[in-house]
PDB file of C-alpha atoms in Angstrom:
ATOM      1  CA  UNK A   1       0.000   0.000   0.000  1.00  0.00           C
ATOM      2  CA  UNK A   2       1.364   3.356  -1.094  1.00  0.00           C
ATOM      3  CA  UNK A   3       2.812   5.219   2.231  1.00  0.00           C
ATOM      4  CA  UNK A   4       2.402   9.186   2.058  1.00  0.00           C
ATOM      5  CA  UNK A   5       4.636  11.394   4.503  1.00  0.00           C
ATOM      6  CA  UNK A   6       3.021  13.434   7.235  1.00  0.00           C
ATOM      7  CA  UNK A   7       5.278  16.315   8.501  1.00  0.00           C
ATOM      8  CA  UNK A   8       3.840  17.417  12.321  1.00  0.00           C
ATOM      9  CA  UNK A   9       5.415  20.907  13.445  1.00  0.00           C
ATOM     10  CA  UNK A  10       6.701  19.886  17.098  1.00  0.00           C
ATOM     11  CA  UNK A  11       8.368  21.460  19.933  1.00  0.00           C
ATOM     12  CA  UNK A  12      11.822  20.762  19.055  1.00  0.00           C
ATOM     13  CA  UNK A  13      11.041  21.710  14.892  1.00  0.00           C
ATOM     14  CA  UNK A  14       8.625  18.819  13.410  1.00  0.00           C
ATOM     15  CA  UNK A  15       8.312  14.807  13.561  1.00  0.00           C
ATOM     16  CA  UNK A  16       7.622  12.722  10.352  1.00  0.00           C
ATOM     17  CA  UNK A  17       5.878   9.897  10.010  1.00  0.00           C
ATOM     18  CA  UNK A  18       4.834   7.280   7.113  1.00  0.00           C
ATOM     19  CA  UNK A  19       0.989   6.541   7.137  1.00  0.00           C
ATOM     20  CA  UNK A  20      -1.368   4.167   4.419  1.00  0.00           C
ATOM     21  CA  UNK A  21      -2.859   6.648   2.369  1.00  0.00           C
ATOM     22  CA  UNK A  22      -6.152   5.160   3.386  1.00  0.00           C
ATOM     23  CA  UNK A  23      -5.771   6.115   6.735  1.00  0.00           C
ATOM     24  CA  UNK A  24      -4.342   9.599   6.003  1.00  0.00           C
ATOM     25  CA  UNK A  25      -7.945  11.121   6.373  1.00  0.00           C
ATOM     26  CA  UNK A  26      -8.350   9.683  10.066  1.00  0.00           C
ATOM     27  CA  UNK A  27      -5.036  10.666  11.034  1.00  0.00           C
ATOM     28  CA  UNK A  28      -5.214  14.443   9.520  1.00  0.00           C
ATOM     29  CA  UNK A  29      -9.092  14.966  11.282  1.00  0.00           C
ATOM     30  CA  UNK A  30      -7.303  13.788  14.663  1.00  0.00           C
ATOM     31  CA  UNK A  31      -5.067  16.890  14.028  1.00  0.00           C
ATOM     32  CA  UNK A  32      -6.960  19.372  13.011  1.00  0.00           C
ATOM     33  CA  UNK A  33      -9.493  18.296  16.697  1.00  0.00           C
ATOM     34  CA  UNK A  34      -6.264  19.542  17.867  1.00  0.00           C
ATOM     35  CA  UNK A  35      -6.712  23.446  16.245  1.00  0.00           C
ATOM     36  CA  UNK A  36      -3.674  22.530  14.064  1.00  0.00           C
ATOM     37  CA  UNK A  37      -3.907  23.112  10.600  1.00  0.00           C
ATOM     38  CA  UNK A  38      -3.627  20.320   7.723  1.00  0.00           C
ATOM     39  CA  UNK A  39      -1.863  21.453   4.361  1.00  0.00           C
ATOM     40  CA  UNK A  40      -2.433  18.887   1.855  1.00  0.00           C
ATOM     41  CA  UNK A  41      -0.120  18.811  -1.248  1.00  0.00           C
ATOM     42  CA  UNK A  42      -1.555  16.645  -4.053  1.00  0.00           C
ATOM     43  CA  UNK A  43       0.532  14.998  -6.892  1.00  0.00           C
ATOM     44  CA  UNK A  44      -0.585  17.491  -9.063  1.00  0.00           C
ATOM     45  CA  UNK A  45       1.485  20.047  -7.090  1.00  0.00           C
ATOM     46  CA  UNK A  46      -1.564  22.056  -6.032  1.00  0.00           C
ATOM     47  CA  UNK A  47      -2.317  22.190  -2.291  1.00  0.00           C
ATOM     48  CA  UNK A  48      -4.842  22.896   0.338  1.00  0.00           C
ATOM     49  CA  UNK A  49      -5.153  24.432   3.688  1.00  0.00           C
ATOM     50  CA  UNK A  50      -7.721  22.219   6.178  1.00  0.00           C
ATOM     51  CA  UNK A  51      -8.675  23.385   9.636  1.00  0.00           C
ATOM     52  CA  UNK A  52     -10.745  22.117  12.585  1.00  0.00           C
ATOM     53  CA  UNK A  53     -13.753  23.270  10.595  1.00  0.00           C
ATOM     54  CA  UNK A  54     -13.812  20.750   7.665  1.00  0.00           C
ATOM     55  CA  UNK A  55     -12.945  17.766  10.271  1.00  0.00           C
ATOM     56  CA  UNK A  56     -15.835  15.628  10.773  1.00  0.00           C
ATOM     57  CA  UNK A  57     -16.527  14.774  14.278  1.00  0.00           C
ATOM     58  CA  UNK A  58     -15.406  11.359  16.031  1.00  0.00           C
ATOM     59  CA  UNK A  59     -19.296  10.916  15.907  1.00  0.00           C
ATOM     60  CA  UNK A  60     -19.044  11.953  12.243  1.00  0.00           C
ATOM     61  CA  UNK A  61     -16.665   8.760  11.947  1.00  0.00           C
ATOM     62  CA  UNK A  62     -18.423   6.545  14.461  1.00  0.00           C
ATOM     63  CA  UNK A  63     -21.618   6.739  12.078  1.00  0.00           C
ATOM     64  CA  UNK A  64     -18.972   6.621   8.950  1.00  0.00           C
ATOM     65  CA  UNK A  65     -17.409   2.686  10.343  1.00  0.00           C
ATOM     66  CA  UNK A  66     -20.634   1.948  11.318  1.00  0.00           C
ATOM     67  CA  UNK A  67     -22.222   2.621   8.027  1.00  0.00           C
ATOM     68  CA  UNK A  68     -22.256  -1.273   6.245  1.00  0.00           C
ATOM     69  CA  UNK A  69     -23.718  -2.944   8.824  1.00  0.00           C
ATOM     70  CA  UNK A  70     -26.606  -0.332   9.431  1.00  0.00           C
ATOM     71  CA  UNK A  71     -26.708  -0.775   6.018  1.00  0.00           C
ATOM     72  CA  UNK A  72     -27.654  -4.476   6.254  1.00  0.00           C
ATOM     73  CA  UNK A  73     -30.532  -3.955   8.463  1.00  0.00           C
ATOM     74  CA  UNK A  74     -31.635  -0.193   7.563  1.00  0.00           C
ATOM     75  CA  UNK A  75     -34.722   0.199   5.533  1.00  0.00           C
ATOM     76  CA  UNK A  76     -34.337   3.284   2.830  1.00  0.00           C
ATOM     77  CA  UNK A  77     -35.701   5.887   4.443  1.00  0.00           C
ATOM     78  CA  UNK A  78     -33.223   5.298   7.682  1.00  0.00           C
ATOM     79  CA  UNK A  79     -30.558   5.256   5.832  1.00  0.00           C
ATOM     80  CA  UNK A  80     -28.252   8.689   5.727  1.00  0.00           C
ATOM     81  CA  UNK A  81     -24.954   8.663   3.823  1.00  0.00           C
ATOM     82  CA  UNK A  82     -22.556   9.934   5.735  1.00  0.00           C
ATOM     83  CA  UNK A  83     -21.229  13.180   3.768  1.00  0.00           C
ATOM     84  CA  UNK A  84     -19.477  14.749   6.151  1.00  0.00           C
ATOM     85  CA  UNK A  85     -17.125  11.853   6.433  1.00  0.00           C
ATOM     86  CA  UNK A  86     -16.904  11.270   2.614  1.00  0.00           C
ATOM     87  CA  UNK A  87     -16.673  14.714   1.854  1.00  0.00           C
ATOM     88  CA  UNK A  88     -13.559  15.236   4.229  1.00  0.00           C
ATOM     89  CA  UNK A  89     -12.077  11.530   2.652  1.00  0.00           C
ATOM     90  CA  UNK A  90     -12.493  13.507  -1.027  1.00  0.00           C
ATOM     91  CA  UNK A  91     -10.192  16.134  -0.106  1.00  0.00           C
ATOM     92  CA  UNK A  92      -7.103  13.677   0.013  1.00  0.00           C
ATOM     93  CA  UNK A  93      -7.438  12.182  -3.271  1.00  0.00           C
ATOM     94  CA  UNK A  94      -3.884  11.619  -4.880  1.00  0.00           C
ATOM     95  CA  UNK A  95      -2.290  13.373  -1.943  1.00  0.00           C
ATOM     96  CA  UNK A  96       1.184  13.131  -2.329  1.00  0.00           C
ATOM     97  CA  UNK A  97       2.357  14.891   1.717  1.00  0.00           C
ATOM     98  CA  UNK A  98       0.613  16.431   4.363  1.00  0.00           C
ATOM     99  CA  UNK A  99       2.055  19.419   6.603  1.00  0.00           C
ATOM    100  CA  UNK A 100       0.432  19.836   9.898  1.00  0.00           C
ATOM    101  CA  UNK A 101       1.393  23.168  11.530  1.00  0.00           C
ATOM    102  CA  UNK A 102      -0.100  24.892  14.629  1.00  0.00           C
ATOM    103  CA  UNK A 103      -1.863  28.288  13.411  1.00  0.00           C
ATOM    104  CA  UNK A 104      -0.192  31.815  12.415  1.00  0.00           C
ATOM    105  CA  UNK A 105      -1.798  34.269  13.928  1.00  0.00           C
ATOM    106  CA  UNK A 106       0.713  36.838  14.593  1.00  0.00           C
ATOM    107  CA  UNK A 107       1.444  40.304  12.524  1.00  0.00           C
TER     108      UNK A 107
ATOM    109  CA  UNK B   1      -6.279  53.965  -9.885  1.00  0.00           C
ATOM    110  CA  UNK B   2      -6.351  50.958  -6.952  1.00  0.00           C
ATOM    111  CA  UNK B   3      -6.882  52.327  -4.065  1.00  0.00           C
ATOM    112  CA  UNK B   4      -4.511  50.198  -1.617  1.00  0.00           C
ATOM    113  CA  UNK B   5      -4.601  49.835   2.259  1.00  0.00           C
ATOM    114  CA  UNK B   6      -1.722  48.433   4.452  1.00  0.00           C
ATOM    115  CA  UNK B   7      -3.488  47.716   7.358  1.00  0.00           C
ATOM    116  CA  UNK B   8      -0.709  46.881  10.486  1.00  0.00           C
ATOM    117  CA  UNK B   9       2.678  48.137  10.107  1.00  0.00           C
ATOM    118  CA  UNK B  10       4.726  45.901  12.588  1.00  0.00           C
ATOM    119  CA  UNK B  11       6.707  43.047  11.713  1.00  0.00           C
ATOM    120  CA  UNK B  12       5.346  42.509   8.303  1.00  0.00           C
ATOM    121  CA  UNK B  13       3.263  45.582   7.502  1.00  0.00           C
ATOM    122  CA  UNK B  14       6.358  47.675   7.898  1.00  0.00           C
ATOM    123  CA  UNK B  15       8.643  45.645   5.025  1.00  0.00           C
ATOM    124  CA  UNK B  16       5.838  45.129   2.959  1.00  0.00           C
ATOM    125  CA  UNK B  17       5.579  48.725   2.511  1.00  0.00           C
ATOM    126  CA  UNK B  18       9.068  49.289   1.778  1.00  0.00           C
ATOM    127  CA  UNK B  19       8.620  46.423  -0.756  1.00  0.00           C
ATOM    128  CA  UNK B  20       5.750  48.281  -2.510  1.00  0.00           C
ATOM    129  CA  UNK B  21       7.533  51.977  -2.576  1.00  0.00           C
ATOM    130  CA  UNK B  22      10.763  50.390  -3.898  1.00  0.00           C
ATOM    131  CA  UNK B  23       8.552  49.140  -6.733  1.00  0.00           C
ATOM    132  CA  UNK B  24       6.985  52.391  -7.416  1.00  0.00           C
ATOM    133  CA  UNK B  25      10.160  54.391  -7.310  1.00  0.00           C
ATOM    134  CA  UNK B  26      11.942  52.171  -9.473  1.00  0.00           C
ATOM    135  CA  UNK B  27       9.104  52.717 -11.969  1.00  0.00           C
ATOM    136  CA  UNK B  28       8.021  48.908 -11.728  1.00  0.00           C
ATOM    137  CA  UNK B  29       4.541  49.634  -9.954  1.00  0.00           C
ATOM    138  CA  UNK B  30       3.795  53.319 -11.930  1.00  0.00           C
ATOM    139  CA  UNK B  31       2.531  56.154  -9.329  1.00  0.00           C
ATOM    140  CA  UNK B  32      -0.366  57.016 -11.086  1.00  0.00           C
ATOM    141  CA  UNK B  33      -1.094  53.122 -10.897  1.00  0.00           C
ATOM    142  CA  UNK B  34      -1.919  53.138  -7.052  1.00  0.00           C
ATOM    143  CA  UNK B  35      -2.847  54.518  -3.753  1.00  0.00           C
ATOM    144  CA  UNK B  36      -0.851  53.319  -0.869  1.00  0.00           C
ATOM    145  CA  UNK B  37      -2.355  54.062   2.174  1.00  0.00           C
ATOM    146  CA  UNK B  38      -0.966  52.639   5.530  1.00  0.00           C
ATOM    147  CA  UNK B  39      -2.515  52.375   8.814  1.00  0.00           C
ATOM    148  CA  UNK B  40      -1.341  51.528  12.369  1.00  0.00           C
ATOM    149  CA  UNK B  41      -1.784  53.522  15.882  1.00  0.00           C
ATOM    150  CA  UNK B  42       1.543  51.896  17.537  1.00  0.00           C
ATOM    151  CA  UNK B  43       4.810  54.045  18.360  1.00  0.00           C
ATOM    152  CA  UNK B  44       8.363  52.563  17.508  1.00  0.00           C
ATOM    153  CA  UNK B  45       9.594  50.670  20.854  1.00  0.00           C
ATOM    154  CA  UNK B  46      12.981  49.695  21.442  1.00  0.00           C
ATOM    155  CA  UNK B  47      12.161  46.292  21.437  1.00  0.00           C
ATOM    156  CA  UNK B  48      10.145  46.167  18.206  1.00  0.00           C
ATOM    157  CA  UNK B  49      14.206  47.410  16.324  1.00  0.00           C
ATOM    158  CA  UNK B  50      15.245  43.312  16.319  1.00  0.00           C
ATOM    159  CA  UNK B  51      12.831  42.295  13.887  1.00  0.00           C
ATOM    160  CA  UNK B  52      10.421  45.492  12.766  1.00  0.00           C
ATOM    161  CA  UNK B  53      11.683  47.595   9.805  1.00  0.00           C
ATOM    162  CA  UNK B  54      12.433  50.780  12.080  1.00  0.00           C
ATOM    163  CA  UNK B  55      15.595  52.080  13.615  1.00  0.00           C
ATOM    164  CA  UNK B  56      17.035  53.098  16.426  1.00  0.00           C
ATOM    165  CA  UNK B  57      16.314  57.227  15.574  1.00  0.00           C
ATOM    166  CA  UNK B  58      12.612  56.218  15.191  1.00  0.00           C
ATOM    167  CA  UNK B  59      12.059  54.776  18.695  1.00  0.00           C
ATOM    168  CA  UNK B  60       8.827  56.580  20.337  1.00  0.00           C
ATOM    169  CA  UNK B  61       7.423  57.640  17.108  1.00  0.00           C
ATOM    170  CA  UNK B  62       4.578  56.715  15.645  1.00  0.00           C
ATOM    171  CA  UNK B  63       5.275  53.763  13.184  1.00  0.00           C
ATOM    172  CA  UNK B  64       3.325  55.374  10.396  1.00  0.00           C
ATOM    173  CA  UNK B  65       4.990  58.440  10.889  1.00  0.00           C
ATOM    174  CA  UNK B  66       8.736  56.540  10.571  1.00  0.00           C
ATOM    175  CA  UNK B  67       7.935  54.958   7.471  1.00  0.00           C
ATOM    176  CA  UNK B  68       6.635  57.793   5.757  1.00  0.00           C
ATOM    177  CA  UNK B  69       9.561  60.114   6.556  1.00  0.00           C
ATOM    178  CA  UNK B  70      11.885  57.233   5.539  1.00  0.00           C
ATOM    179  CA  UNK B  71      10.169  55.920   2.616  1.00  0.00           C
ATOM    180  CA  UNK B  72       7.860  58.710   1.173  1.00  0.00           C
ATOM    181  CA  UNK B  73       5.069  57.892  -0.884  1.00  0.00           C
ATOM    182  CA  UNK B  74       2.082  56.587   1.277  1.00  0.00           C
ATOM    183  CA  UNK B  75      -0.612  58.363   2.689  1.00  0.00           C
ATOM    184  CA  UNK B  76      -0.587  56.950   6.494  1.00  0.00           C
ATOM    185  CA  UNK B  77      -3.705  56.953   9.609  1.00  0.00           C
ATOM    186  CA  UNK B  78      -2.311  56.581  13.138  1.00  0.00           C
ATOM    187  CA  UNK B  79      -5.392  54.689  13.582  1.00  0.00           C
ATOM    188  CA  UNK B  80      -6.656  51.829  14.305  1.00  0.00           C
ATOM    189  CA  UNK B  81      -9.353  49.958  11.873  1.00  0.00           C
ATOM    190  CA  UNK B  82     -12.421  48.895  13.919  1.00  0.00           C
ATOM    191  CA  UNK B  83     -15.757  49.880  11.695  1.00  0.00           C
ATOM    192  CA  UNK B  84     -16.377  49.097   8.080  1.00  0.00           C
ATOM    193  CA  UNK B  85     -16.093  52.861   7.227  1.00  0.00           C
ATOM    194  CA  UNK B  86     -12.482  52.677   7.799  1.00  0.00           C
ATOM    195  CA  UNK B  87     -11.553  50.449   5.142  1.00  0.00           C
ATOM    196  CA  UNK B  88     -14.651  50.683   2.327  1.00  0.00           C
ATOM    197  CA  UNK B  89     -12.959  53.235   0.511  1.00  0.00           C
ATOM    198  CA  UNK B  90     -10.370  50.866  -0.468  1.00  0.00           C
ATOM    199  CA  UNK B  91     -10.411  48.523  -2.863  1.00  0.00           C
ATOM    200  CA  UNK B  92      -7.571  45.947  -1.656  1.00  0.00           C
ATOM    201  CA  UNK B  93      -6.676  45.480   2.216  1.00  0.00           C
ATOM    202  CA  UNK B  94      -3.429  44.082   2.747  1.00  0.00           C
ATOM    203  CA  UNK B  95      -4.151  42.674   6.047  1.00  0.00           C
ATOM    204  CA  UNK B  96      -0.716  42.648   8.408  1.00  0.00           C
ATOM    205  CA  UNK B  97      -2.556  43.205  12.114  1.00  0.00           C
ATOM    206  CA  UNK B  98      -1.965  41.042  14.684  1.00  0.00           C
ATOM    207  CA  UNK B  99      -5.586  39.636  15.895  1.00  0.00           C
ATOM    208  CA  UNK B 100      -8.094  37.797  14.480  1.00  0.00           C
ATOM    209  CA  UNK B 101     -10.662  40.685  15.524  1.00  0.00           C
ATOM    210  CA  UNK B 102      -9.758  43.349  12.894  1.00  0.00           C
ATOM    211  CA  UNK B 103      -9.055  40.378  10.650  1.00  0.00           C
ATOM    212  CA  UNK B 104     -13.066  39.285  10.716  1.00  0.00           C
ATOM    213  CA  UNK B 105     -14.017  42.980  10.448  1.00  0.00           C
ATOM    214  CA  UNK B 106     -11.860  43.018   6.909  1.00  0.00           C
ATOM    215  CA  UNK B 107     -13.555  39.714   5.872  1.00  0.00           C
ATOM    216  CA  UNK B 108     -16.947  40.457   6.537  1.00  0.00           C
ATOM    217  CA  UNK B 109     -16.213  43.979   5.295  1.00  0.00           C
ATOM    218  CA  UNK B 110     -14.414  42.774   1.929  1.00  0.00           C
ATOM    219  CA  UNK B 111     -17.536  39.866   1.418  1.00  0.00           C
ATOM    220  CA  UNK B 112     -20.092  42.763   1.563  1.00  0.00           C
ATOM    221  CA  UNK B 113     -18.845  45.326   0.126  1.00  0.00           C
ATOM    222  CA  UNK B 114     -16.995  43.463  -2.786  1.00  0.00           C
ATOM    223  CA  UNK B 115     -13.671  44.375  -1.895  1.00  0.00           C
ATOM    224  CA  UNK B 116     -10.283  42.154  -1.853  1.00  0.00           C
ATOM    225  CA  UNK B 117      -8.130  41.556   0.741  1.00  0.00           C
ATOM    226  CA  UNK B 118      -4.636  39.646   0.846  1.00  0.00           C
ATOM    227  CA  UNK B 119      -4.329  37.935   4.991  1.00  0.00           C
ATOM    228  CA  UNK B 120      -0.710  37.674   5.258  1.00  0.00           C
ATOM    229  CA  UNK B 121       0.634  36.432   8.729  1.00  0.00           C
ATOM    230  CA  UNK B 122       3.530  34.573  10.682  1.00  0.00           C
ATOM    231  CA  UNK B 123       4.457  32.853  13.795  1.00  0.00           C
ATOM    232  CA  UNK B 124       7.568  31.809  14.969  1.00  0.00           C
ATOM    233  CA  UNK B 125       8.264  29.782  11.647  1.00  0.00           C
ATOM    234  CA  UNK B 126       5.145  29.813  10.390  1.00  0.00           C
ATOM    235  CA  UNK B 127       3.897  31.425   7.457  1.00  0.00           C
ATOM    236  CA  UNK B 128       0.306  31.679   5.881  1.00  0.00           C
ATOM    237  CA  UNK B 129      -0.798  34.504   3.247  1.00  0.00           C
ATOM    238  CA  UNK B 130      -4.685  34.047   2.568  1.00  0.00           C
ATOM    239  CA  UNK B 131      -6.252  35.366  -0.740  1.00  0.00           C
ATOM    240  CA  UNK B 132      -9.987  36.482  -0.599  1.00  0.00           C
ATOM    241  CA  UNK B 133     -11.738  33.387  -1.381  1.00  0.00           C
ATOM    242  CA  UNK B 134     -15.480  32.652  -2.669  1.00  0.00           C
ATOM    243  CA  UNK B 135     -17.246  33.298   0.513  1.00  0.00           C
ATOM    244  CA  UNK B 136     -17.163  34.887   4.051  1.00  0.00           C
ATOM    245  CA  UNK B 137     -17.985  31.270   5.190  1.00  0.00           C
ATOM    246  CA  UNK B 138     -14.919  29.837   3.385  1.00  0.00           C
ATOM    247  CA  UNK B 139     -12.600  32.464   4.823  1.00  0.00           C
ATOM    248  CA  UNK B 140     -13.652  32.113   8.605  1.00  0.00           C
ATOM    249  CA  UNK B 141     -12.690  28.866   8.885  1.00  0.00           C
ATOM    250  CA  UNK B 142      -9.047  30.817   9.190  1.00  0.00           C
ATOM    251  CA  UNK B 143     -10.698  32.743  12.294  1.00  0.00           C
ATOM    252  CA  UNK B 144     -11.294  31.796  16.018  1.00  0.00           C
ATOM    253  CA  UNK B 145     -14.003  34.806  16.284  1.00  0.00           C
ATOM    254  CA  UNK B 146     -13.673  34.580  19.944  1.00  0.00           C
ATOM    255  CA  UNK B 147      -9.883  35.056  20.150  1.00  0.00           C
ATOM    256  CA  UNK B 148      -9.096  38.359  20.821  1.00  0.00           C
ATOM    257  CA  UNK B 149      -5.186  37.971  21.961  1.00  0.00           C
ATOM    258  CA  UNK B 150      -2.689  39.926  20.385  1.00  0.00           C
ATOM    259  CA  UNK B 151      -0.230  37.926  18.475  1.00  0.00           C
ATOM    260  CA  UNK B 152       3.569  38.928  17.599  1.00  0.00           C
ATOM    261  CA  UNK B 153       4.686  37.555  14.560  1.00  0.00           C
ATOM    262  CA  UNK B 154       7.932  35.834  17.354  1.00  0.00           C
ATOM    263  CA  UNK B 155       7.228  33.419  19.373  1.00  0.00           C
ATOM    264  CA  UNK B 156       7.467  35.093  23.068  1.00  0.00           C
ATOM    265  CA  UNK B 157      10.004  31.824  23.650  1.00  0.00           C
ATOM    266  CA  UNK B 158      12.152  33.187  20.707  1.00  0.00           C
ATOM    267  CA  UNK B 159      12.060  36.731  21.934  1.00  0.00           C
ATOM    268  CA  UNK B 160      12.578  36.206  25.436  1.00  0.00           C
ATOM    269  CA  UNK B 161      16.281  33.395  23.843  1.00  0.00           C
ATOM    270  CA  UNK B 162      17.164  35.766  21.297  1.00  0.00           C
ATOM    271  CA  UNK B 163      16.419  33.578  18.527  1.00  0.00           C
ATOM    272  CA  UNK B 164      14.707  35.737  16.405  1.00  0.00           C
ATOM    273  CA  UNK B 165      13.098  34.648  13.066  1.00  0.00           C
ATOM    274  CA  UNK B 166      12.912  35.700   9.852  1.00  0.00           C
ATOM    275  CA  UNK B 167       9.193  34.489   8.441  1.00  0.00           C
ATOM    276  CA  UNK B 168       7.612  37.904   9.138  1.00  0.00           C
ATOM    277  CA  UNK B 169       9.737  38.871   6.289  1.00  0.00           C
ATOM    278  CA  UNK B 170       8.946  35.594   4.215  1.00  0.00           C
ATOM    279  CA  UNK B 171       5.387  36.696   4.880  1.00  0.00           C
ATOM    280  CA  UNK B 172       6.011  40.039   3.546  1.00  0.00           C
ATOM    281  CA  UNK B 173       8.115  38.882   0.519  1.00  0.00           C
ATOM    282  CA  UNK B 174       5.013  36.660  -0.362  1.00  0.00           C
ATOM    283  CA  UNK B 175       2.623  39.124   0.568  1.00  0.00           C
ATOM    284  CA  UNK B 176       4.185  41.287  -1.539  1.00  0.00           C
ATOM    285  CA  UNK B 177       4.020  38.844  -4.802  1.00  0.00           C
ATOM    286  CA  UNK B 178       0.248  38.307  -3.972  1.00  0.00           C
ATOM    287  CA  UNK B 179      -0.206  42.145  -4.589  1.00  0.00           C
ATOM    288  CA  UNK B 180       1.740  41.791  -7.667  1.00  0.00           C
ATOM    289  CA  UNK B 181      -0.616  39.293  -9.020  1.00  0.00           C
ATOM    290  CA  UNK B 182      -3.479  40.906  -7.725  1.00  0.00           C
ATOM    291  CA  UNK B 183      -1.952  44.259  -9.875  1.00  0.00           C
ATOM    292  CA  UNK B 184      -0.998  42.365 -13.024  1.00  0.00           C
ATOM    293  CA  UNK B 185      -4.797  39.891 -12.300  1.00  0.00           C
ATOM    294  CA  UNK B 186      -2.833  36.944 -11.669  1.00  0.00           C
ATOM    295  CA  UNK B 187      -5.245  34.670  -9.360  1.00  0.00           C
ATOM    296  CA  UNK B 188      -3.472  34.025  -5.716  1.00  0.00           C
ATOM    297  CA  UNK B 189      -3.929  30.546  -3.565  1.00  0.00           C
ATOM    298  CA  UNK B 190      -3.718  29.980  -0.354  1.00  0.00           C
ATOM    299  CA  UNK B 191       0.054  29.615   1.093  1.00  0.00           C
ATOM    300  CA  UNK B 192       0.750  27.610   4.760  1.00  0.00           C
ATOM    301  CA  UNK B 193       4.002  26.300   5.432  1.00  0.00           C
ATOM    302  CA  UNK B 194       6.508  26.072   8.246  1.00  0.00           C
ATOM    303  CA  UNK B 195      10.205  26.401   7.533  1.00  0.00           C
TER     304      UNK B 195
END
């Protein structure tokens, strides 16, 4: 499975570490729960900046791993895809790095 | 004629506007082009000379007042910006303050009134410079609306070791690019890194 880089600013400078790209989402959303910010870079070059706003909830991804088996026993009209979650997981299509920074506030 | 605001002139505000008047002296930015306008309502301190574009002769005055005796050119409002009327008349806000409060007021402002802004800030190594986007909405997510601390562009941790950085000036050098674009209607993205 293809491993993408996640740089985390730290105390001493910043930490790497090597994480599936399917789990990147889960790990980023932990951060930004934090108030840190996410910057994506994709392989296309162009980037994004995420914050604690477009993280889903841990409820958000509680309903999210939950989702096939309510699926199973749902009828239609129960049944609520989860777009928050799926929304966020969008974002990190053919991300190639993530930077996660504390905020800049300061002028 | 754009009519330009620098709004802050600490550690970024004060080399961005340097940037812009070295631009327009050397003919690269024409006068007739632009408005530069610069407000601030903070006095030089002696402890602003390690990373602030003032010196050691400007100490006590007003910051405004420095940089237009140094640099010419700009129009300047020992100010500071806290209704809507103080900025409308503008039609880009380069946004170098140091709180999220004046920073919502310029957003909100710049949504309704269909002005631009550039949001160009550091911390310790951090840099972020923040185009207007599509919406007010999209923007805010950049804002903690009930934040109202005053941030330096240092880390108080650098300032109280002496290990001063140099992003505020990263910030302006990008900050100043931005405003290029904007000039020359070259779209801007978002920018966040940390050196």
């Amino acid at each position: 499975m293809k491993q993408i880089e996640i740089l985390i600013e730290s105390e001493e400078g910043h930490t790497t570490k090597l994480v599936p790209d399917g789990d990147v989402p889960k790990e980023v959303s932990k951060e930004l729960s934090n108030d840190k910010w996410a910057t994506i870079k994709k392989t296309d070059g162009t980037t994004d900046v995420l914050t604690k706003k477009d993280a889903p909830t841990e409820e958000d991804w509680k309903t999210s791993f939950a989702k096939p088996i309510d699926k199973s026993v749902d009828t239609p009209s129960k049944s609520i895809p989860n777009s928050v979650v799926d929304e966020f997981k969008n974002k990190f299509n053919d991300v190639e790095s993530v930077m996660v920074t504390s905020k800049a506030k300061g002028g | 004629m754009v009519n330009v605001l620098i709004c802050g002139a600490g550690g970024i505000g004060s080399y961005l506007t340097e940037f812009i008047i070295e631009y327009m002296i050397k003919g690269i930015i024409p006068f007739s082009s632009i408005n530069i306008e610069i407000t601030d309502y903070d006095k030089v301190e002696f402890k602003n000379l390690n990373y602030q574009n003032f010196q050691i002769d400007e100490v006590g005055k007003y910051k405004v007042v420095a940089l237009k005796n140094r640099l010419g050119g700009v129009i300047i409002k020992k100010k500071k910006v806290t209704r809507p009327k103080d900025i409308i008349n503008n039609d880009l806000i380069l946004i170098c303050v140091d709180n999220d409060t004046v920073r919502q007021l310029i957003y909100e402002t710049c949504h309704k009134y269909n002005k631009e802004f550039i949001d160009i800030r550091s911390q310790g190594k951090r840099v972020f410079c923040l185009p207007k986007g599509i919406s007010y909405e999209e923007d805010s997510k950049f804002l903690d609306l009930k934040d109202t601390t005053n941030y330096s562009c240092q880390e108080q941790k650098d300032l109280d070791s002496g290990q001063i950085q140099f992003t505020n000036r990263i910030a302006a050098s990008i900050g100043f690019q931005m405003f290029l674009n904007h000039l020359r209607k070259v779209p801007n993205h978002k920018i966040n890194f940390m050196v």
